[in-house]
Amino acid sequence: MKTKILVPLVVIVLIFILIFSIAPSPFNSYSIPLLAVSETGAGLKGSVAELQLQILSGSGRVFIDSFPFNEMDLQVSTRYAKDLACKFSDIDCSRLDFFHTIRANASIIGGPSAGASIAFLTIAALEGLEYDSSIALTGTINAGYIVGPVGGLKEKIDAAANAGIKKVLIPLGEGSQLVESSELNIVEYGKSKGVEVKEVFDLYDVVYEYSGKNLSIEATKPDPAEFSKTMKTISDGLCERAFQLNASLTSSIPDSLLGMYEKSQQNLLLAINETSKSNYYSAASFCFGSLNDLLTIQLELSNLSEQYLPVLISMTRGNAEALKSGLQKDYNTLGDLQVYAAIIERIEEAELHLDAAEELLNESINISLLAPYLEEKVDEIVYDGIINSIAYAINRIYSAELWQSFLGFDKQVVNLNEATLEQACVSKISEVTGMLDYFSTSFPSLLEESREILKKAQGNREEGNYELCIYQASSAKAQLNNLMSSIYLPVEYYNKSIEGKIKAAERQISEQQNKQSFPIMGYSYLEYSKTLYELGDLYSASLYADYALELSNLDVYFNHKSSMPVISYLSSFYIRIFLFGAIFGFSISLLFKIKSGKN
């Protein structure tokens, strides 16, 4: 009879342990110091804030209680950091609310530099990590869980030293920055202040430094076999046209076009080499470059009349409009979202080049009247510009047509209704805006390219073209991230950074592939990044690695479910109370029944 009593009691105890250990207790509060910098009349001044986080059952909301107050970019960074942390831990956070409390002496708490700290603290809370709460971290947080560069490190180190903090984590490569009015770099300066300054690359490094736990598992590389089959059709289409056009050209190329012709031959050789490696996106890119030069040469040699040019422009524009109107927006995968946006972007690039050709054509009459009075043949220069623009537009439209082969390739269904697309569009725009605001005070003249891309994204948001908005805002953020890497990272760290980005992109894509999804453009840019890295074009390799990271991270903006959603459901405090009452009542009833049977 003792066995009859013991077995149900053991079962009951195990159920209690399951219910109350599967998720962090809603009453637990996690905290770490947060380094901040504020503007004063005497310049920058560092300070130390306290960041606290409490997670309760809810509906995926994010709350910030800060004093004195916070900037909007902190709210954007906090939500993005939370989303990345949930993805990092593979937990469905849609039924959890996140309450952040920040207390500081700084007049304003703001800036994306808190992103990495918020992401780590969220991971610690979600996974119940034990960690050293005296360590401070500063850095932005980016796709691939990469800790991005920040400013004001000297002032932050000073504040940490004054607060008795003994260890500060900073982004990779920034430790070698020299401190003004000193021959010491940041690491040496920290040591002189009694602070150990340690560089970290990503959240895996951060978690290890805080907790001693290595959560980084060597991810398998993506399997591009199926991707390559479809990409090969695009590559073959561009390369075959390029080789056919190359063969049709006369053996005698004018001196004025010889440089362009030689460049086209170099690109064809690169394409052949990449095809032999099954790098079909890289091959397609080189063939596209060659095709532009070859078609320009052919049109130049054709001596098209000024009367025929408007006809050619009109025909090309008609092809662009027909292709755009024939595209279907009825899709429900992130792969199709990327491909659709890439096709539309290619068509719009073609249309912009046709606009430029038309504008030059309209001005050519006035220029031809002035030509006799000018030293250079300006009319020929304008003619060359028209031909270049038309050639590019024709090839861009052809490329867009070929990319339709990828529509329907991705099979993982995602909720992509208009409301979720708009929300993702707004989130991406807000992230880029916050980053631009953060870095604009230090590098106002270097951010114009990112701002221009962001303007396009904002324009597409206003027109309801949310797919293109997401795609362009992602491109703007990638461009900005790469620019900051090139500014903040010393030469000796640049290669390491590129390799780290490539590895992070591989991990992201592999994880999505395991969930039956495939970020088509993300993988395409990853492949091209590797090719450019091998060719020694480090800046472009780094840029395309950032493109790959951003475009393989779009899942973070849409519903992300863990493999065990019941855990999230059971983490609700009220559900656990209900289960406690139910099991307690069942236990009492069972014990009475056993006792009655014994009597």
PDB file of N, CA, C and O in Angstrom, residues 76-134:
ATOM      1  N   VAL A  76      13.276  51.861 -29.676  1.00  0.00           N
ATOM      2  CA  VAL A  76      13.450  51.036 -30.869  1.00  0.00           C
ATOM      3  C   VAL A  76      14.525  49.982 -30.624  1.00  0.00           C
ATOM      4  O   VAL A  76      14.348  48.799 -30.937  1.00  0.00           O
ATOM      5  N   SER A  77      15.652  50.405 -30.047  1.00  0.00           N
ATOM      6  CA  SER A  77      16.749  49.476 -29.777  1.00  0.00           C
ATOM      7  C   SER A  77      16.330  48.394 -28.794  1.00  0.00           C
ATOM      8  O   SER A  77      16.737  47.234 -28.925  1.00  0.00           O
ATOM      9  N   THR A  78      15.518  48.766 -27.818  1.00  0.00           N
ATOM     10  CA  THR A  78      15.079  47.805 -26.806  1.00  0.00           C
ATOM     11  C   THR A  78      14.216  46.715 -27.420  1.00  0.00           C
ATOM     12  O   THR A  78      14.395  45.518 -27.137  1.00  0.00           O
ATOM     13  N   ARG A  79      13.292  47.107 -28.264  1.00  0.00           N
ATOM     14  CA  ARG A  79      12.431  46.100 -28.896  1.00  0.00           C
ATOM     15  C   ARG A  79      13.241  45.197 -29.813  1.00  0.00           C
ATOM     16  O   ARG A  79      13.041  43.974 -29.823  1.00  0.00           O
ATOM     17  N   TYR A  80      14.129  45.771 -30.596  1.00  0.00           N
ATOM     18  CA  TYR A  80      14.938  44.966 -31.502  1.00  0.00           C
ATOM     19  C   TYR A  80      15.840  44.013 -30.719  1.00  0.00           C
ATOM     20  O   TYR A  80      15.986  42.829 -31.078  1.00  0.00           O
ATOM     21  N   ALA A  81      16.450  44.515 -29.628  1.00  0.00           N
ATOM     22  CA  ALA A  81      17.304  43.668 -28.794  1.00  0.00           C
ATOM     23  C   ALA A  81      16.496  42.526 -28.193  1.00  0.00           C
ATOM     24  O   ALA A  81      16.974  41.381 -28.131  1.00  0.00           O
ATOM     25  N   LYS A  82      15.277  42.812 -27.771  1.00  0.00           N
ATOM     26  CA  LYS A  82      14.408  41.764 -27.222  1.00  0.00           C
ATOM     27  C   LYS A  82      14.106  40.710 -28.270  1.00  0.00           C
ATOM     28  O   LYS A  82      14.177  39.497 -28.008  1.00  0.00           O
ATOM     29  N   ASP A  83      13.767  41.155 -29.481  1.00  0.00           N
ATOM     30  CA  ASP A  83      13.436  40.212 -30.551  1.00  0.00           C
ATOM     31  C   ASP A  83      14.628  39.315 -30.887  1.00  0.00           C
ATOM     32  O   ASP A  83      14.475  38.106 -31.100  1.00  0.00           O
ATOM     33  N   LEU A  84      15.826  39.910 -30.950  1.00  0.00           N
ATOM     34  CA  LEU A  84      17.012  39.111 -31.240  1.00  0.00           C
ATOM     35  C   LEU A  84      17.301  38.123 -30.116  1.00  0.00           C
ATOM     36  O   LEU A  84      17.707  36.983 -30.367  1.00  0.00           O
ATOM     37  N   ALA A  85      17.087  38.556 -28.866  1.00  0.00           N
ATOM     38  CA  ALA A  85      17.321  37.668 -27.728  1.00  0.00           C
ATOM     39  C   ALA A  85      16.358  36.484 -27.748  1.00  0.00           C
ATOM     40  O   ALA A  85      16.744  35.347 -27.458  1.00  0.00           O
ATOM     41  N   CYS A  86      15.101  36.727 -28.088  1.00  0.00           N
ATOM     42  CA  CYS A  86      14.124  35.643 -28.190  1.00  0.00           C
ATOM     43  C   CYS A  86      14.523  34.665 -29.289  1.00  0.00           C
ATOM     44  O   CYS A  86      14.393  33.444 -29.138  1.00  0.00           O
ATOM     45  N   LYS A  87      15.016  35.208 -30.398  1.00  0.00           N
ATOM     46  CA  LYS A  87      15.490  34.348 -31.487  1.00  0.00           C
ATOM     47  C   LYS A  87      16.720  33.565 -31.046  1.00  0.00           C
ATOM     48  O   LYS A  87      16.853  32.368 -31.333  1.00  0.00           O
ATOM     49  N   PHE A  88      17.632  34.218 -30.342  1.00  0.00           N
ATOM     50  CA  PHE A  88      18.849  33.588 -29.838  1.00  0.00           C
ATOM     51  C   PHE A  88      18.514  32.395 -28.948  1.00  0.00           C
ATOM     52  O   PHE A  88      19.120  31.324 -29.053  1.00  0.00           O
ATOM     53  N   SER A  89      17.525  32.573 -28.069  1.00  0.00           N
ATOM     54  CA  SER A  89      17.139  31.522 -27.128  1.00  0.00           C
ATOM     55  C   SER A  89      16.098  30.572 -27.694  1.00  0.00           C
ATOM     56  O   SER A  89      15.711  29.617 -27.024  1.00  0.00           O
ATOM     57  N   ASP A  90      15.615  30.861 -28.919  1.00  0.00           N
ATOM     58  CA  ASP A  90      14.592  30.049 -29.579  1.00  0.00           C
ATOM     59  C   ASP A  90      13.363  29.895 -28.689  1.00  0.00           C
ATOM     60  O   ASP A  90      12.872  28.788 -28.425  1.00  0.00           O
ATOM     61  N   ILE A  91      12.867  31.028 -28.208  1.00  0.00           N
ATOM     62  CA  ILE A  91      11.689  31.053 -27.336  1.00  0.00           C
ATOM     63  C   ILE A  91      10.631  31.948 -27.953  1.00  0.00           C
ATOM     64  O   ILE A  91      10.919  33.045 -28.435  1.00  0.00           O
ATOM     65  N   ASP A  92       9.395  31.482 -27.943  1.00  0.00           N
ATOM     66  CA  ASP A  92       8.263  32.280 -28.416  1.00  0.00           C
ATOM     67  C   ASP A  92       7.926  33.299 -27.342  1.00  0.00           C
ATOM     68  O   ASP A  92       7.424  32.954 -26.274  1.00  0.00           O
ATOM     69  N   CYS A  93       8.221  34.557 -27.619  1.00  0.00           N
ATOM     70  CA  CYS A  93       8.008  35.626 -26.629  1.00  0.00           C
ATOM     71  C   CYS A  93       6.689  36.354 -26.829  1.00  0.00           C
ATOM     72  O   CYS A  93       6.457  37.402 -26.224  1.00  0.00           O
ATOM     73  N   SER A  94       5.832  35.823 -27.681  1.00  0.00           N
ATOM     74  CA  SER A  94       4.581  36.520 -27.973  1.00  0.00           C
ATOM     75  C   SER A  94       3.623  36.492 -26.785  1.00  0.00           C
ATOM     76  O   SER A  94       2.655  37.240 -26.763  1.00  0.00           O
ATOM     77  N   ARG A  95       3.881  35.646 -25.792  1.00  0.00           N
ATOM     78  CA  ARG A  95       3.017  35.581 -24.608  1.00  0.00           C
ATOM     79  C   ARG A  95       3.732  36.071 -23.360  1.00  0.00           C
ATOM     80  O   ARG A  95       3.355  35.732 -22.238  1.00  0.00           O
ATOM     81  N   LEU A  96       4.764  36.874 -23.580  1.00  0.00           N
ATOM     82  CA  LEU A  96       5.520  37.444 -22.477  1.00  0.00           C
ATOM     83  C   LEU A  96       5.597  38.959 -22.645  1.00  0.00           C
ATOM     84  O   LEU A  96       5.673  39.456 -23.758  1.00  0.00           O
ATOM     85  N   ASP A  97       5.566  39.673 -21.523  1.00  0.00           N
ATOM     86  CA  ASP A  97       5.787  41.121 -21.524  1.00  0.00           C
ATOM     87  C   ASP A  97       7.118  41.416 -20.848  1.00  0.00           C
ATOM     88  O   ASP A  97       7.487  40.756 -19.871  1.00  0.00           O
ATOM     89  N   PHE A  98       7.819  42.427 -21.349  1.00  0.00           N
ATOM     90  CA  PHE A  98       9.160  42.757 -20.879  1.00  0.00           C
ATOM     91  C   PHE A  98       9.156  44.158 -20.269  1.00  0.00           C
ATOM     92  O   PHE A  98       8.846  45.139 -20.953  1.00  0.00           O
ATOM     93  N   PHE A  99       9.509  44.221 -18.994  1.00  0.00           N
ATOM     94  CA  PHE A  99       9.497  45.486 -18.274  1.00  0.00           C
ATOM     95  C   PHE A  99      10.939  45.885 -17.966  1.00  0.00           C
ATOM     96  O   PHE A  99      11.630  45.228 -17.191  1.00  0.00           O
ATOM     97  N   HIS A 100      11.383  46.973 -18.595  1.00  0.00           N
ATOM     98  CA  HIS A 100      12.748  47.467 -18.412  1.00  0.00           C
ATOM     99  C   HIS A 100      12.707  48.715 -17.535  1.00  0.00           C
ATOM    100  O   HIS A 100      11.920  49.632 -17.792  1.00  0.00           O
ATOM    101  N   THR A 101      13.560  48.739 -16.541  1.00  0.00           N
ATOM    102  CA  THR A 101      13.687  49.911 -15.667  1.00  0.00           C
ATOM    103  C   THR A 101      15.118  50.413 -15.740  1.00  0.00           C
ATOM    104  O   THR A 101      16.062  49.632 -15.575  1.00  0.00           O
ATOM    105  N   ILE A 102      15.263  51.698 -16.017  1.00  0.00           N
ATOM    106  CA  ILE A 102      16.587  52.303 -16.121  1.00  0.00           C
ATOM    107  C   ILE A 102      16.656  53.500 -15.189  1.00  0.00           C
ATOM    108  O   ILE A 102      15.801  54.394 -15.238  1.00  0.00           O
ATOM    109  N   ARG A 103      17.649  53.521 -14.341  1.00  0.00           N
ATOM    110  CA  ARG A 103      17.880  54.644 -13.441  1.00  0.00           C
ATOM    111  C   ARG A 103      19.292  55.153 -13.654  1.00  0.00           C
ATOM    112  O   ARG A 103      20.255  54.386 -13.591  1.00  0.00           O
ATOM    113  N   ALA A 104      19.412  56.456 -13.928  1.00  0.00           N
ATOM    114  CA  ALA A 104      20.724  57.003 -14.269  1.00  0.00           C
ATOM    115  C   ALA A 104      20.846  58.438 -13.817  1.00  0.00           C
ATOM    116  O   ALA A 104      19.849  59.119 -13.547  1.00  0.00           O
ATOM    117  N   ASN A 105      22.099  58.893 -13.755  1.00  0.00           N
ATOM    118  CA  ASN A 105      22.374  60.300 -13.447  1.00  0.00           C
ATOM    119  C   ASN A 105      22.464  61.139 -14.710  1.00  0.00           C
ATOM    120  O   ASN A 105      22.466  62.363 -14.651  1.00  0.00           O
ATOM    121  N   ALA A 106      22.550  60.478 -15.876  1.00  0.00           N
ATOM    122  CA  ALA A 106      22.648  61.205 -17.140  1.00  0.00           C
ATOM    123  C   ALA A 106      21.341  61.923 -17.420  1.00  0.00           C
ATOM    124  O   ALA A 106      20.262  61.472 -17.033  1.00  0.00           O
ATOM    125  N   SER A 107      21.437  63.041 -18.113  1.00  0.00           N
ATOM    126  CA  SER A 107      20.227  63.813 -18.395  1.00  0.00           C
ATOM    127  C   SER A 107      19.324  63.090 -19.380  1.00  0.00           C
ATOM    128  O   SER A 107      18.113  63.233 -19.342  1.00  0.00           O
ATOM    129  N   ILE A 108      19.909  62.298 -20.263  1.00  0.00           N
ATOM    130  CA  ILE A 108      19.128  61.582 -21.267  1.00  0.00           C
ATOM    131  C   ILE A 108      19.690  60.167 -21.391  1.00  0.00           C
ATOM    132  O   ILE A 108      20.895  59.980 -21.458  1.00  0.00           O
ATOM    133  N   ILE A 109      18.800  59.198 -21.402  1.00  0.00           N
ATOM    134  CA  ILE A 109      19.197  57.820 -21.701  1.00  0.00           C
ATOM    135  C   ILE A 109      18.753  57.541 -23.126  1.00  0.00           C
ATOM    136  O   ILE A 109      17.576  57.576 -23.437  1.00  0.00           O
ATOM    137  N   GLY A 110      19.678  57.312 -23.982  1.00  0.00           N
ATOM    138  CA  GLY A 110      19.296  57.082 -25.370  1.00  0.00           C
ATOM    139  C   GLY A 110      20.429  56.477 -26.156  1.00  0.00           C
ATOM    140  O   GLY A 110      21.533  56.274 -25.656  1.00  0.00           O
ATOM    141  N   GLY A 111      20.142  56.179 -27.393  1.00  0.00           N
ATOM    142  CA  GLY A 111      21.170  55.662 -28.276  1.00  0.00           C
ATOM    143  C   GLY A 111      21.166  54.154 -28.365  1.00  0.00           C
ATOM    144  O   GLY A 111      20.899  53.460 -27.379  1.00  0.00           O
ATOM    145  N   PRO A 112      21.485  53.652 -29.553  1.00  0.00           N
ATOM    146  CA  PRO A 112      21.537  52.203 -29.764  1.00  0.00           C
ATOM    147  C   PRO A 112      22.659  51.510 -28.999  1.00  0.00           C
ATOM    148  O   PRO A 112      22.714  50.287 -28.996  1.00  0.00           O
ATOM    149  N   SER A 113      23.557  52.275 -28.344  1.00  0.00           N
ATOM    150  CA  SER A 113      24.695  51.650 -27.665  1.00  0.00           C
ATOM    151  C   SER A 113      24.270  50.783 -26.495  1.00  0.00           C
ATOM    152  O   SER A 113      25.078  50.031 -25.954  1.00  0.00           O
ATOM    153  N   ALA A 114      23.001  50.882 -26.076  1.00  0.00           N
ATOM    154  CA  ALA A 114      22.495  50.020 -25.000  1.00  0.00           C
ATOM    155  C   ALA A 114      21.979  48.693 -25.544  1.00  0.00           C
ATOM    156  O   ALA A 114      21.635  47.799 -24.771  1.00  0.00           O
ATOM    157  N   GLY A 115      21.915  48.556 -26.868  1.00  0.00           N
ATOM    158  CA  GLY A 115      21.283  47.387 -27.474  1.00  0.00           C
ATOM    159  C   GLY A 115      21.876  46.066 -27.041  1.00  0.00           C
ATOM    160  O   GLY A 115      21.157  45.116 -26.716  1.00  0.00           O
ATOM    161  N   ALA A 116      23.215  45.957 -27.040  1.00  0.00           N
ATOM    162  CA  ALA A 116      23.856  44.694 -26.681  1.00  0.00           C
ATOM    163  C   ALA A 116      23.580  44.332 -25.230  1.00  0.00           C
ATOM    164  O   ALA A 116      23.359  43.159 -24.903  1.00  0.00           O
ATOM    165  N   SER A 117      23.587  45.328 -24.335  1.00  0.00           N
ATOM    166  CA  SER A 117      23.310  45.074 -22.918  1.00  0.00           C
ATOM    167  C   SER A 117      21.890  44.562 -22.723  1.00  0.00           C
ATOM    168  O   SER A 117      21.647  43.617 -21.958  1.00  0.00           O
ATOM    169  N   ILE A 118      20.944  45.194 -23.410  1.00  0.00           N
ATOM    170  CA  ILE A 118      19.545  44.782 -23.284  1.00  0.00           C
ATOM    171  C   ILE A 118      19.363  43.376 -23.830  1.00  0.00           C
ATOM    172  O   ILE A 118      18.641  42.548 -23.237  1.00  0.00           O
ATOM    173  N   ALA A 119      20.017  43.076 -24.949  1.00  0.00           N
ATOM    174  CA  ALA A 119      19.908  41.742 -25.536  1.00  0.00           C
ATOM    175  C   ALA A 119      20.456  40.688 -24.587  1.00  0.00           C
ATOM    176  O   ALA A 119      19.830  39.638 -24.368  1.00  0.00           O
ATOM    177  N   PHE A 120      21.639  40.957 -23.984  1.00  0.00           N
ATOM    178  CA  PHE A 120      22.196  39.973 -23.057  1.00  0.00           C
ATOM    179  C   PHE A 120      21.291  39.768 -21.845  1.00  0.00           C
ATOM    180  O   PHE A 120      21.032  38.629 -21.436  1.00  0.00           O
ATOM    181  N   LEU A 121      20.829  40.854 -21.245  1.00  0.00           N
ATOM    182  CA  LEU A 121      20.011  40.727 -20.039  1.00  0.00           C
ATOM    183  C   LEU A 121      18.728  39.960 -20.339  1.00  0.00           C
ATOM    184  O   LEU A 121      18.235  39.194 -19.506  1.00  0.00           O
ATOM    185  N   THR A 122      18.182  40.149 -21.538  1.00  0.00           N
ATOM    186  CA  THR A 122      16.978  39.409 -21.929  1.00  0.00           C
ATOM    187  C   THR A 122      17.277  37.922 -22.048  1.00  0.00           C
ATOM    188  O   THR A 122      16.492  37.078 -21.596  1.00  0.00           O
ATOM    189  N   ILE A 123      18.426  37.583 -22.635  1.00  0.00           N
ATOM    190  CA  ILE A 123      18.830  36.177 -22.729  1.00  0.00           C
ATOM    191  C   ILE A 123      18.997  35.582 -21.332  1.00  0.00           C
ATOM    192  O   ILE A 123      18.552  34.459 -21.055  1.00  0.00           O
ATOM    193  N   ALA A 124      19.649  36.330 -20.447  1.00  0.00           N
ATOM    194  CA  ALA A 124      19.865  35.849 -19.079  1.00  0.00           C
ATOM    195  C   ALA A 124      18.537  35.570 -18.378  1.00  0.00           C
ATOM    196  O   ALA A 124      18.389  34.564 -17.676  1.00  0.00           O
ATOM    197  N   ALA A 125      17.562  36.462 -18.596  1.00  0.00           N
ATOM    198  CA  ALA A 125      16.257  36.282 -17.958  1.00  0.00           C
ATOM    199  C   ALA A 125      15.491  35.115 -18.572  1.00  0.00           C
ATOM    200  O   ALA A 125      14.867  34.320 -17.861  1.00  0.00           O
ATOM    201  N   LEU A 126      15.537  34.998 -19.887  1.00  0.00           N
ATOM    202  CA  LEU A 126      14.804  33.917 -20.563  1.00  0.00           C
ATOM    203  C   LEU A 126      15.369  32.546 -20.215  1.00  0.00           C
ATOM    204  O   LEU A 126      14.618  31.568 -20.095  1.00  0.00           O
ATOM    205  N   GLU A 127      16.689  32.473 -20.058  1.00  0.00           N
ATOM    206  CA  GLU A 127      17.327  31.187 -19.832  1.00  0.00           C
ATOM    207  C   GLU A 127      17.710  30.946 -18.382  1.00  0.00           C
ATOM    208  O   GLU A 127      18.249  29.881 -18.042  1.00  0.00           O
ATOM    209  N   GLY A 128      17.422  31.931 -17.509  1.00  0.00           N
ATOM    210  CA  GLY A 128      17.747  31.771 -16.097  1.00  0.00           C
ATOM    211  C   GLY A 128      19.233  31.633 -15.838  1.00  0.00           C
ATOM    212  O   GLY A 128      19.667  30.862 -14.977  1.00  0.00           O
ATOM    213  N   LEU A 129      20.038  32.412 -16.571  1.00  0.00           N
ATOM    214  CA  LEU A 129      21.493  32.324 -16.436  1.00  0.00           C
ATOM    215  C   LEU A 129      21.968  32.940 -15.124  1.00  0.00           C
ATOM    216  O   LEU A 129      21.460  33.973 -14.682  1.00  0.00           O
ATOM    217  N   GLU A 130      22.957  32.328 -14.528  1.00  0.00           N
ATOM    218  CA  GLU A 130      23.688  32.959 -13.439  1.00  0.00           C
ATOM    219  C   GLU A 130      24.852  33.721 -14.057  1.00  0.00           C
ATOM    220  O   GLU A 130      25.595  33.166 -14.872  1.00  0.00           O
ATOM    221  N   TYR A 131      25.031  34.969 -13.676  1.00  0.00           N
ATOM    222  CA  TYR A 131      26.042  35.791 -14.331  1.00  0.00           C
ATOM    223  C   TYR A 131      26.613  36.798 -13.353  1.00  0.00           C
ATOM    224  O   TYR A 131      26.041  37.049 -12.275  1.00  0.00           O
ATOM    225  N   ASP A 132      27.723  37.386 -13.721  1.00  0.00           N
ATOM    226  CA  ASP A 132      28.392  38.399 -12.907  1.00  0.00           C
ATOM    227  C   ASP A 132      27.746  39.752 -13.197  1.00  0.00           C
ATOM    228  O   ASP A 132      28.010  40.368 -14.236  1.00  0.00           O
ATOM    229  N   SER A 133      26.916  40.206 -12.305  1.00  0.00           N
ATOM    230  CA  SER A 133      26.150  41.437 -12.528  1.00  0.00           C
ATOM    231  C   SER A 133      26.983  42.699 -12.348  1.00  0.00           C
ATOM    232  O   SER A 133      26.470  43.805 -12.498  1.00  0.00           O
ATOM    233  N   SER A 134      28.283  42.542 -12.040  1.00  0.00           N
ATOM    234  CA  SER A 134      29.132  43.732 -11.891  1.00  0.00           C
ATOM    235  C   SER A 134      29.831  44.103 -13.189  1.00  0.00           C
ATOM    236  O   SER A 134      30.480  45.139 -13.281  1.00  0.00           O
TER     237      SER A 134
END
